[in-house]
Amino acid sequence: MTIPAESFDDFEVVAPEEGSLVVMVDGFEGPLDLLLTLARNQKVDIAKISILKLADQYLEFIEQAKRINLELAADYLVMAAWLAYLKSRLVLPQEKAPDGEPSADEMAARLRWRLQRLDAMRAAATRLMGRERLDRDVFGRGDPEAVNVIRLRTYKDTLYDLLTAYATDRARKLGGKAYRPQMAPVLQIEEARERLERMLGKISDWSGLTRLLPFEWQGGARRRSALASTLLACLELARDGKVELQQMAPFEEIFVRDRAEPREPGPDAGAVPGSMT
Amino acid sequence: MSSVAKMIAKIEDQMEAEPENPLTTANPEHLRMVEALLFAASEPVDQKALATSLPEGADVPGLLAALQLLYGNRGVTLCCVAGKYQFRTASDLAFLLRKEKPEQKRLSRAAIETLAIIAYHQPVTRAEIEDIRGVIMSKGTVDTLMEVGWVKIRGRKRTPGRPVTYGTTEAFLVQFGLESVNHLPGTDELKAAGFLEAIPPSGFDVPNPSDALAPDEDPYTGEEPEDLATGSLNLDEA
Amino acid sequence: MSSVAKMIAKIEDQMEAEPENPLTTANPEHLRMVEALLFAASEPVDQKALATSLPEGADVPGLLAALQLLYGNRGVTLCCVAGKYQFRTASDLAFLLRKEKPEQKRLSRAAIETLAIIAYHQPVTRAEIEDIRGVIMSKGTVDTLMEVGWVKIRGRKRTPGRPVTYGTTEAFLVQFGLESVNHLPGTDELKAAGFLEAIPPSGFDVPNPSDALAPDEDPYTGEEPEDLATGSLNLDEA
């Protein structure tokens, strides 16, 4: 069996050779393409094609392919099975179609329609590729003239910038720096409290107050200021019910813990002499 | 009378016969400007860009119509592509110029068919293309078309899986000399025949190519979201 | 009669007046070909190259002469450069092929400081600016301000070396939204607006800038070489 391939100008169709089914299958773009080629072979309008005859031709093709142990892609076989089913239903006297299933004629019509549509789209593709194409059939200006770009520069500087520049420049030249009072080395209580609040939830169980001081406030007067402010901040937080404090004896380390933490006995279990909660 | 004289006489006749002829009403200085602007440009130019370059109040559509008449039967003609205007050599002179340009890369048959389907059916999903062609699209087909610059991803379809939809680009219109996608050849016939309608819901239908995955073929579960989306669409439609 | 009609009539007159006019004798098909070839060519083409592309026996010089006439007063003209031919935009339309690209910039810190000093202390010499800023001014700073158009040379100071004096321009007032230079805020206003500390350093006084010529200033006439004058300024005042 030979199946003549349609030759399109732009299509690279592998012409099927006699007896060489491998080449033939390779030349088709899937079962629908094969069916369309077979349909064209009937030399009638695809709208009026005999689906029964078409199914026979397709099944014969598949048979031949099987006989020479040609491996066919699964979708060719699925189509074959479907066509065999359609054929059986077309041959049998018209019965009522099973529930929700279209009649055999409807199925045949649908196949015909799909073949027509593929055919129409192929024709459209050929027409499209046959159009006059830029740089193949028609040409634009070969030596386009460059457009000269002129930069329109605008400045964002405002009077504010001008005055700032003037005031700071003049002030710097004349007086050096503006007056800024020297800050005493005091850690503000508000600052200490904010810091502690940030640490809530990160404080591990009972922690010594001295271990909670900021690193940069470690020496001399700075440390004393930090300690005092942090203690006051702790007291405020304890008052608000956010932390618990305890101290074993006067002047000993004060321990802090987050009240949200599960309660465990303090460093000295049971006795909480200095509890300030 | 020589044919050049005839050509000029013909234009004159037109102008006398129709006082409303664009050539009669066009401002000749503006005409020169539009001519210069379009001649100099390497790309098609739209009316808005022309209007900004021309003196205020210039009748751009009228000027373009006049130029189109003036270049009607010349070696260079004024074309409207992708809604923009460009001078191009007359198509009947292709034989003269073709040899000077290298032959363009040939597309595979599958790519050409896919391009046509995308052009006529856009926005279209991969599953819909496969339904029309009756075959699973090989991975590279759309990639090739996108690489050439003729096809782009337009969006996603509001169906389960939200598959991406494909459409053609402006470069496609420019390449094929089309004013817009509505000017594709034969659209009316295809529409009348119902071939451009959305794919009807398939009941017990001709086997869908996507349902028939070959044993040696991987389902579309690729890392690209578009593949995944198209894959799930088929499941939903099956 | 519209000017397009006139243009065409003029070509026709030429053709009637001179039977040997290239437009009368030119083969119109060949004319179209030359037109297309020259349009599509990526560089100027010589007569020999045209002759090989055209049908045998085509009168290349006659065709080129005809084309040159046809495009005589159009937006595009046929130029001959070094014996080669190419289409070029008519030279009087070159302005159309310019594109303006807006660009926003800010002055450098040194430039805005210098500008402020010039604005407040005008008329001011280079040496005076350097004295106020406490640094030697780089050569480009005033040049930049003059290029932008905010600073001008106002006159010359009646001191040894006759250094040029700088002042601000009309464009400066427009840019900074000032009615006149007297409207620049004074010390108290600067303070109130927060530009200055409550207690400015001692000696901080804001001069009262004026456009009017200072008593020791001569109007700038530019007859003396400006570079020399500015150059000698530092030596004289140092």
mmCIF file with all atom_site columns, N, CA and C in Angstrom, chain A residues 131-181:
data_model
loop_
_atom_site.group_PDB
_atom_site.id
_atom_site.type_symbol
_atom_site.label_atom_id
_atom_site.label_alt_id
_atom_site.label_comp_id
_atom_site.label_asym_id
_atom_site.label_entity_id
_atom_site.label_seq_id
_atom_site.pdbx_PDB_ins_code
_atom_site.Cartn_x
_atom_site.Cartn_y
_atom_site.Cartn_z
_atom_site.occupancy
_atom_site.B_iso_or_equiv
_atom_site.pdbx_formal_charge
_atom_site.auth_seq_id
_atom_site.auth_comp_id
_atom_site.auth_asym_id
_atom_site.auth_atom_id
_atom_site.pdbx_PDB_model_num
ATOM 1   N N  . ARG A 1 131 ? 2.480  34.215 2.212  1.00 0.00 ? 131 ARG A N  1
ATOM 2   C CA . ARG A 1 131 ? 2.392  35.677 2.183  1.00 0.00 ? 131 ARG A CA 1
ATOM 3   C C  . ARG A 1 131 ? 3.748  36.294 1.900  1.00 0.00 ? 131 ARG A C  1
ATOM 4   N N  . GLU A 1 132 ? 3.686  37.522 1.434  1.00 0.00 ? 132 GLU A N  1
ATOM 5   C CA . GLU A 1 132 ? 4.938  38.239 1.217  1.00 0.00 ? 132 GLU A CA 1
ATOM 6   C C  . GLU A 1 132 ? 5.552  38.519 2.567  1.00 0.00 ? 132 GLU A C  1
ATOM 7   N N  . ARG A 1 133 ? 6.743  37.998 2.725  1.00 0.00 ? 133 ARG A N  1
ATOM 8   C CA . ARG A 1 133 ? 7.367  38.123 4.041  1.00 0.00 ? 133 ARG A CA 1
ATOM 9   C C  . ARG A 1 133 ? 8.468  39.156 4.003  1.00 0.00 ? 133 ARG A C  1
ATOM 10  N N  . LEU A 1 134 ? 8.578  39.823 5.139  1.00 0.00 ? 134 LEU A N  1
ATOM 11  C CA . LEU A 1 134 ? 9.605  40.848 5.263  1.00 0.00 ? 134 LEU A CA 1
ATOM 12  C C  . LEU A 1 134 ? 10.972 40.176 5.185  1.00 0.00 ? 134 LEU A C  1
ATOM 13  N N  . ASP A 1 135 ? 11.881 40.794 4.478  1.00 0.00 ? 135 ASP A N  1
ATOM 14  C CA . ASP A 1 135 ? 13.251 40.301 4.322  1.00 0.00 ? 135 ASP A CA 1
ATOM 15  C C  . ASP A 1 135 ? 13.321 39.013 3.504  1.00 0.00 ? 135 ASP A C  1
ATOM 16  N N  . ARG A 1 136 ? 12.210 38.605 2.905  1.00 0.00 ? 136 ARG A N  1
ATOM 17  C CA . ARG A 1 136 ? 12.264 37.492 1.973  1.00 0.00 ? 136 ARG A CA 1
ATOM 18  C C  . ARG A 1 136 ? 11.665 37.948 0.644  1.00 0.00 ? 136 ARG A C  1
ATOM 19  N N  . ASP A 1 137 ? 10.513 38.621 0.748  1.00 0.00 ? 137 ASP A N  1
ATOM 20  C CA . ASP A 1 137 ? 9.831  39.097 -0.456 1.00 0.00 ? 137 ASP A CA 1
ATOM 21  C C  . ASP A 1 137 ? 9.800  40.620 -0.530 1.00 0.00 ? 137 ASP A C  1
ATOM 22  N N  . VAL A 1 138 ? 9.637  41.219 0.610  1.00 0.00 ? 138 VAL A N  1
ATOM 23  C CA . VAL A 1 138 ? 9.653  42.685 0.646  1.00 0.00 ? 138 VAL A CA 1
ATOM 24  C C  . VAL A 1 138 ? 10.712 43.120 1.655  1.00 0.00 ? 138 VAL A C  1
ATOM 25  N N  . PHE A 1 139 ? 11.213 44.315 1.433  1.00 0.00 ? 139 PHE A N  1
ATOM 26  C CA . PHE A 1 139 ? 12.338 44.760 2.249  1.00 0.00 ? 139 PHE A CA 1
ATOM 27  C C  . PHE A 1 139 ? 12.112 46.162 2.770  1.00 0.00 ? 139 PHE A C  1
ATOM 28  N N  . GLY A 1 140 ? 12.543 46.366 3.988  1.00 0.00 ? 140 GLY A N  1
ATOM 29  C CA . GLY A 1 140 ? 12.467 47.702 4.556  1.00 0.00 ? 140 GLY A CA 1
ATOM 30  C C  . GLY A 1 140 ? 13.696 48.495 4.160  1.00 0.00 ? 140 GLY A C  1
ATOM 31  N N  . ARG A 1 141 ? 13.801 49.677 4.691  1.00 0.00 ? 141 ARG A N  1
ATOM 32  C CA . ARG A 1 141 ? 14.949 50.530 4.384  1.00 0.00 ? 141 ARG A CA 1
ATOM 33  C C  . ARG A 1 141 ? 16.219 49.825 4.818  1.00 0.00 ? 141 ARG A C  1
ATOM 34  N N  . GLY A 1 142 ? 17.119 49.662 3.872  1.00 0.00 ? 142 GLY A N  1
ATOM 35  C CA . GLY A 1 142 ? 18.341 48.909 4.161  1.00 0.00 ? 142 GLY A CA 1
ATOM 36  C C  . GLY A 1 142 ? 19.301 49.671 5.048  1.00 0.00 ? 142 GLY A C  1
ATOM 37  N N  . ASP A 1 143 ? 19.227 50.988 4.965  1.00 0.00 ? 143 ASP A N  1
ATOM 38  C CA . ASP A 1 143 ? 20.184 51.806 5.696  1.00 0.00 ? 143 ASP A CA 1
ATOM 39  C C  . ASP A 1 143 ? 19.430 52.887 6.464  1.00 0.00 ? 143 ASP A C  1
ATOM 40  N N  . PRO A 1 144 ? 18.696 52.464 7.482  1.00 0.00 ? 144 PRO A N  1
ATOM 41  C CA . PRO A 1 144 ? 17.878 53.451 8.204  1.00 0.00 ? 144 PRO A CA 1
ATOM 42  C C  . PRO A 1 144 ? 18.750 54.547 8.791  1.00 0.00 ? 144 PRO A C  1
ATOM 43  N N  . GLU A 1 145 ? 18.198 55.737 8.841  1.00 0.00 ? 145 GLU A N  1
ATOM 44  C CA . GLU A 1 145 ? 18.976 56.861 9.348  1.00 0.00 ? 145 GLU A CA 1
ATOM 45  C C  . GLU A 1 145 ? 18.799 56.968 10.852 1.00 0.00 ? 145 GLU A C  1
ATOM 46  N N  . ALA A 1 146 ? 19.910 57.162 11.498 1.00 0.00 ? 146 ALA A N  1
ATOM 47  C CA . ALA A 1 146 ? 19.882 57.193 12.961 1.00 0.00 ? 146 ALA A CA 1
ATOM 48  C C  . ALA A 1 146 ? 19.150 58.434 13.455 1.00 0.00 ? 146 ALA A C  1
ATOM 49  N N  . VAL A 1 147 ? 18.479 58.235 14.546 1.00 0.00 ? 147 VAL A N  1
ATOM 50  C CA . VAL A 1 147 ? 17.819 59.367 15.185 1.00 0.00 ? 147 VAL A CA 1
ATOM 51  C C  . VAL A 1 147 ? 18.785 59.934 16.217 1.00 0.00 ? 147 VAL A C  1
ATOM 52  N N  . ASN A 1 148 ? 19.011 61.231 16.133 1.00 0.00 ? 148 ASN A N  1
ATOM 53  C CA . ASN A 1 148 ? 19.918 61.854 17.104 1.00 0.00 ? 148 ASN A CA 1
ATOM 54  C C  . ASN A 1 148 ? 19.170 62.125 18.398 1.00 0.00 ? 148 ASN A C  1
ATOM 55  N N  . VAL A 1 149 ? 19.699 61.567 19.454 1.00 0.00 ? 149 VAL A N  1
ATOM 56  C CA . VAL A 1 149 ? 19.053 61.788 20.753 1.00 0.00 ? 149 VAL A CA 1
ATOM 57  C C  . VAL A 1 149 ? 19.648 63.026 21.393 1.00 0.00 ? 149 VAL A C  1
ATOM 58  N N  . ILE A 1 150 ? 18.772 63.943 21.753 1.00 0.00 ? 150 ILE A N  1
ATOM 59  C CA . ILE A 1 150 ? 19.220 65.152 22.447 1.00 0.00 ? 150 ILE A CA 1
ATOM 60  C C  . ILE A 1 150 ? 18.788 65.014 23.901 1.00 0.00 ? 150 ILE A C  1
ATOM 61  N N  . ARG A 1 151 ? 19.762 65.126 24.775 1.00 0.00 ? 151 ARG A N  1
ATOM 62  C CA . ARG A 1 151 ? 19.410 65.001 26.198 1.00 0.00 ? 151 ARG A CA 1
ATOM 63  C C  . ARG A 1 151 ? 18.912 66.333 26.730 1.00 0.00 ? 151 ARG A C  1
ATOM 64  N N  . LEU A 1 152 ? 17.704 66.312 27.192 1.00 0.00 ? 152 LEU A N  1
ATOM 65  C CA . LEU A 1 152 ? 17.143 67.517 27.801 1.00 0.00 ? 152 LEU A CA 1
ATOM 66  C C  . LEU A 1 152 ? 17.395 67.414 29.289 1.00 0.00 ? 152 LEU A C  1
ATOM 67  N N  . ARG A 1 153 ? 18.385 68.181 29.736 1.00 0.00 ? 153 ARG A N  1
ATOM 68  C CA . ARG A 1 153 ? 18.762 68.026 31.129 1.00 0.00 ? 153 ARG A CA 1
ATOM 69  C C  . ARG A 1 153 ? 17.950 68.975 31.996 1.00 0.00 ? 153 ARG A C  1
ATOM 70  N N  . THR A 1 154 ? 17.342 68.447 32.998 1.00 0.00 ? 154 THR A N  1
ATOM 71  C CA . THR A 1 154 ? 16.681 69.303 33.978 1.00 0.00 ? 154 THR A CA 1
ATOM 72  C C  . THR A 1 154 ? 17.286 68.991 35.340 1.00 0.00 ? 154 THR A C  1
ATOM 73  N N  . TYR A 1 155 ? 17.264 69.990 36.207 1.00 0.00 ? 155 TYR A N  1
ATOM 74  C CA . TYR A 1 155 ? 17.867 69.800 37.520 1.00 0.00 ? 155 TYR A CA 1
ATOM 75  C C  . TYR A 1 155 ? 16.806 69.709 38.593 1.00 0.00 ? 155 TYR A C  1
ATOM 76  N N  . LYS A 1 156 ? 17.059 68.810 39.526 1.00 0.00 ? 156 LYS A N  1
ATOM 77  C CA . LYS A 1 156 ? 16.090 68.597 40.596 1.00 0.00 ? 156 LYS A CA 1
ATOM 78  C C  . LYS A 1 156 ? 16.335 69.543 41.771 1.00 0.00 ? 156 LYS A C  1
ATOM 79  N N  . ASP A 1 157 ? 17.436 70.274 41.738 1.00 0.00 ? 157 ASP A N  1
ATOM 80  C CA . ASP A 1 157 ? 17.790 71.109 42.886 1.00 0.00 ? 157 ASP A CA 1
ATOM 81  C C  . ASP A 1 157 ? 16.715 72.158 43.147 1.00 0.00 ? 157 ASP A C  1
ATOM 82  N N  . THR A 1 158 ? 16.384 72.314 44.412 1.00 0.00 ? 158 THR A N  1
ATOM 83  C CA . THR A 1 158 ? 15.350 73.274 44.783 1.00 0.00 ? 158 THR A CA 1
ATOM 84  C C  . THR A 1 158 ? 15.949 74.350 45.674 1.00 0.00 ? 158 THR A C  1
ATOM 85  N N  . LEU A 1 159 ? 15.141 75.307 46.006 1.00 0.00 ? 159 LEU A N  1
ATOM 86  C CA . LEU A 1 159 ? 15.582 76.372 46.907 1.00 0.00 ? 159 LEU A CA 1
ATOM 87  C C  . LEU A 1 159 ? 16.019 75.781 48.245 1.00 0.00 ? 159 LEU A C  1
ATOM 88  N N  . TYR A 1 160 ? 15.331 74.736 48.661 1.00 0.00 ? 160 TYR A N  1
ATOM 89  C CA . TYR A 1 160 ? 15.695 74.059 49.915 1.00 0.00 ? 160 TYR A CA 1
ATOM 90  C C  . TYR A 1 160 ? 17.153 73.604 49.866 1.00 0.00 ? 160 TYR A C  1
ATOM 91  N N  . ASP A 1 161 ? 17.516 72.953 48.750 1.00 0.00 ? 161 ASP A N  1
ATOM 92  C CA . ASP A 1 161 ? 18.893 72.470 48.608 1.00 0.00 ? 161 ASP A CA 1
ATOM 93  C C  . ASP A 1 161 ? 19.870 73.644 48.646 1.00 0.00 ? 161 ASP A C  1
ATOM 94  N N  . LEU A 1 162 ? 19.471 74.722 47.979 1.00 0.00 ? 162 LEU A N  1
ATOM 95  C CA . LEU A 1 162 ? 20.351 75.889 47.892 1.00 0.00 ? 162 LEU A CA 1
ATOM 96  C C  . LEU A 1 162 ? 20.587 76.473 49.277 1.00 0.00 ? 162 LEU A C  1
ATOM 97  N N  . LEU A 1 163 ? 19.504 76.635 50.034 1.00 0.00 ? 163 LEU A N  1
ATOM 98  C CA . LEU A 1 163 ? 19.611 77.259 51.349 1.00 0.00 ? 163 LEU A CA 1
ATOM 99  C C  . LEU A 1 163 ? 20.333 76.347 52.331 1.00 0.00 ? 163 LEU A C  1
ATOM 100 N N  . THR A 1 164 ? 20.055 75.065 52.251 1.00 0.00 ? 164 THR A N  1
ATOM 101 C CA . THR A 1 164 ? 20.749 74.126 53.122 1.00 0.00 ? 164 THR A CA 1
ATOM 102 C C  . THR A 1 164 ? 22.241 74.207 52.852 1.00 0.00 ? 164 THR A C  1
ATOM 103 N N  . ALA A 1 165 ? 22.585 74.184 51.573 1.00 0.00 ? 165 ALA A N  1
ATOM 104 C CA . ALA A 1 165 ? 23.996 74.249 51.208 1.00 0.00 ? 165 ALA A CA 1
ATOM 105 C C  . ALA A 1 165 ? 24.621 75.529 51.750 1.00 0.00 ? 165 ALA A C  1
ATOM 106 N N  . TYR A 1 166 ? 23.916 76.632 51.597 1.00 0.00 ? 166 TYR A N  1
ATOM 107 C CA . TYR A 1 166 ? 24.472 77.917 52.030 1.00 0.00 ? 166 TYR A CA 1
ATOM 108 C C  . TYR A 1 166 ? 24.635 77.969 53.542 1.00 0.00 ? 166 TYR A C  1
ATOM 109 N N  . ALA A 1 167 ? 23.580 77.622 54.269 1.00 0.00 ? 167 ALA A N  1
ATOM 110 C CA . ALA A 1 167 ? 23.605 77.725 55.725 1.00 0.00 ? 167 ALA A CA 1
ATOM 111 C C  . ALA A 1 167 ? 24.658 76.802 56.319 1.00 0.00 ? 167 ALA A C  1
ATOM 112 N N  . THR A 1 168 ? 24.692 75.574 55.923 1.00 0.00 ? 168 THR A N  1
ATOM 113 C CA . THR A 1 168 ? 25.637 74.634 56.529 1.00 0.00 ? 168 THR A CA 1
ATOM 114 C C  . THR A 1 168 ? 27.055 74.997 56.151 1.00 0.00 ? 168 THR A C  1
ATOM 115 N N  . ASP A 1 169 ? 27.225 75.422 54.903 1.00 0.00 ? 169 ASP A N  1
ATOM 116 C CA . ASP A 1 169 ? 28.565 75.767 54.454 1.00 0.00 ? 169 ASP A CA 1
ATOM 117 C C  . ASP A 1 169 ? 29.109 76.951 55.229 1.00 0.00 ? 169 ASP A C  1
ATOM 118 N N  . ARG A 1 170 ? 28.281 77.972 55.337 1.00 0.00 ? 170 ARG A N  1
ATOM 119 C CA . ARG A 1 170 ? 28.717 79.178 56.035 1.00 0.00 ? 170 ARG A CA 1
ATOM 120 C C  . ARG A 1 170 ? 28.966 78.875 57.514 1.00 0.00 ? 170 ARG A C  1
ATOM 121 N N  . ALA A 1 171 ? 28.067 78.135 58.108 1.00 0.00 ? 171 ALA A N  1
ATOM 122 C CA . ALA A 1 171 ? 28.188 77.824 59.532 1.00 0.00 ? 171 ALA A CA 1
ATOM 123 C C  . ALA A 1 171 ? 29.466 77.029 59.777 1.00 0.00 ? 171 ALA A C  1
ATOM 124 N N  . ARG A 1 172 ? 29.751 76.095 58.888 1.00 0.00 ? 172 ARG A N  1
ATOM 125 C CA . ARG A 1 172 ? 30.926 75.257 59.077 1.00 0.00 ? 172 ARG A CA 1
ATOM 126 C C  . ARG A 1 172 ? 32.184 76.116 58.983 1.00 0.00 ? 172 ARG A C  1
ATOM 127 N N  . LYS A 1 173 ? 32.176 77.002 58.019 1.00 0.00 ? 173 LYS A N  1
ATOM 128 C CA . LYS A 1 173 ? 33.360 77.830 57.802 1.00 0.00 ? 173 LYS A CA 1
ATOM 129 C C  . LYS A 1 173 ? 33.605 78.746 59.001 1.00 0.00 ? 173 LYS A C  1
ATOM 130 N N  . LEU A 1 174 ? 32.543 79.315 59.547 1.00 0.00 ? 174 LEU A N  1
ATOM 131 C CA . LEU A 1 174 ? 32.693 80.317 60.584 1.00 0.00 ? 174 LEU A CA 1
ATOM 132 C C  . LEU A 1 174 ? 32.845 79.728 61.972 1.00 0.00 ? 174 LEU A C  1
ATOM 133 N N  . GLY A 1 175 ? 31.945 78.853 62.328 1.00 0.00 ? 175 GLY A N  1
ATOM 134 C CA . GLY A 1 175 ? 31.915 78.442 63.722 1.00 0.00 ? 175 GLY A CA 1
ATOM 135 C C  . GLY A 1 175 ? 32.324 77.009 63.953 1.00 0.00 ? 175 GLY A C  1
ATOM 136 N N  . GLY A 1 176 ? 32.801 76.389 62.942 1.00 0.00 ? 176 GLY A N  1
ATOM 137 C CA . GLY A 1 176 ? 33.081 74.972 63.111 1.00 0.00 ? 176 GLY A CA 1
ATOM 138 C C  . GLY A 1 176 ? 31.778 74.268 63.345 1.00 0.00 ? 176 GLY A C  1
ATOM 139 N N  . LYS A 1 177 ? 31.637 73.646 64.530 1.00 0.00 ? 177 LYS A N  1
ATOM 140 C CA . LYS A 1 177 ? 30.422 72.872 64.781 1.00 0.00 ? 177 LYS A CA 1
ATOM 141 C C  . LYS A 1 177 ? 29.402 73.697 65.546 1.00 0.00 ? 177 LYS A C  1
ATOM 142 N N  . ALA A 1 178 ? 28.178 73.349 65.361 1.00 0.00 ? 178 ALA A N  1
ATOM 143 C CA . ALA A 1 178 ? 27.120 73.971 66.150 1.00 0.00 ? 178 ALA A CA 1
ATOM 144 C C  . ALA A 1 178 ? 27.195 73.429 67.572 1.00 0.00 ? 178 ALA A C  1
ATOM 145 N N  . TYR A 1 179 ? 26.653 74.180 68.537 1.00 0.00 ? 179 TYR A N  1
ATOM 146 C CA . TYR A 1 179 ? 26.726 73.770 69.941 1.00 0.00 ? 179 TYR A CA 1
ATOM 147 C C  . TYR A 1 179 ? 25.863 72.534 70.205 1.00 0.00 ? 179 TYR A C  1
ATOM 148 N N  . ARG A 1 180 ? 26.473 71.540 70.821 1.00 0.00 ? 180 ARG A N  1
ATOM 149 C CA . ARG A 1 180 ? 25.705 70.361 71.253 1.00 0.00 ? 180 ARG A CA 1
ATOM 150 C C  . ARG A 1 180 ? 26.138 70.037 72.656 1.00 0.00 ? 180 ARG A C  1
ATOM 151 N N  . PRO A 1 181 ? 25.237 70.098 73.646 1.00 0.00 ? 181 PRO A N  1
ATOM 152 C CA . PRO A 1 181 ? 25.649 69.830 75.029 1.00 0.00 ? 181 PRO A CA 1
ATOM 153 C C  . PRO A 1 181 ? 26.201 68.425 75.166 1.00 0.00 ? 181 PRO A C  1
#
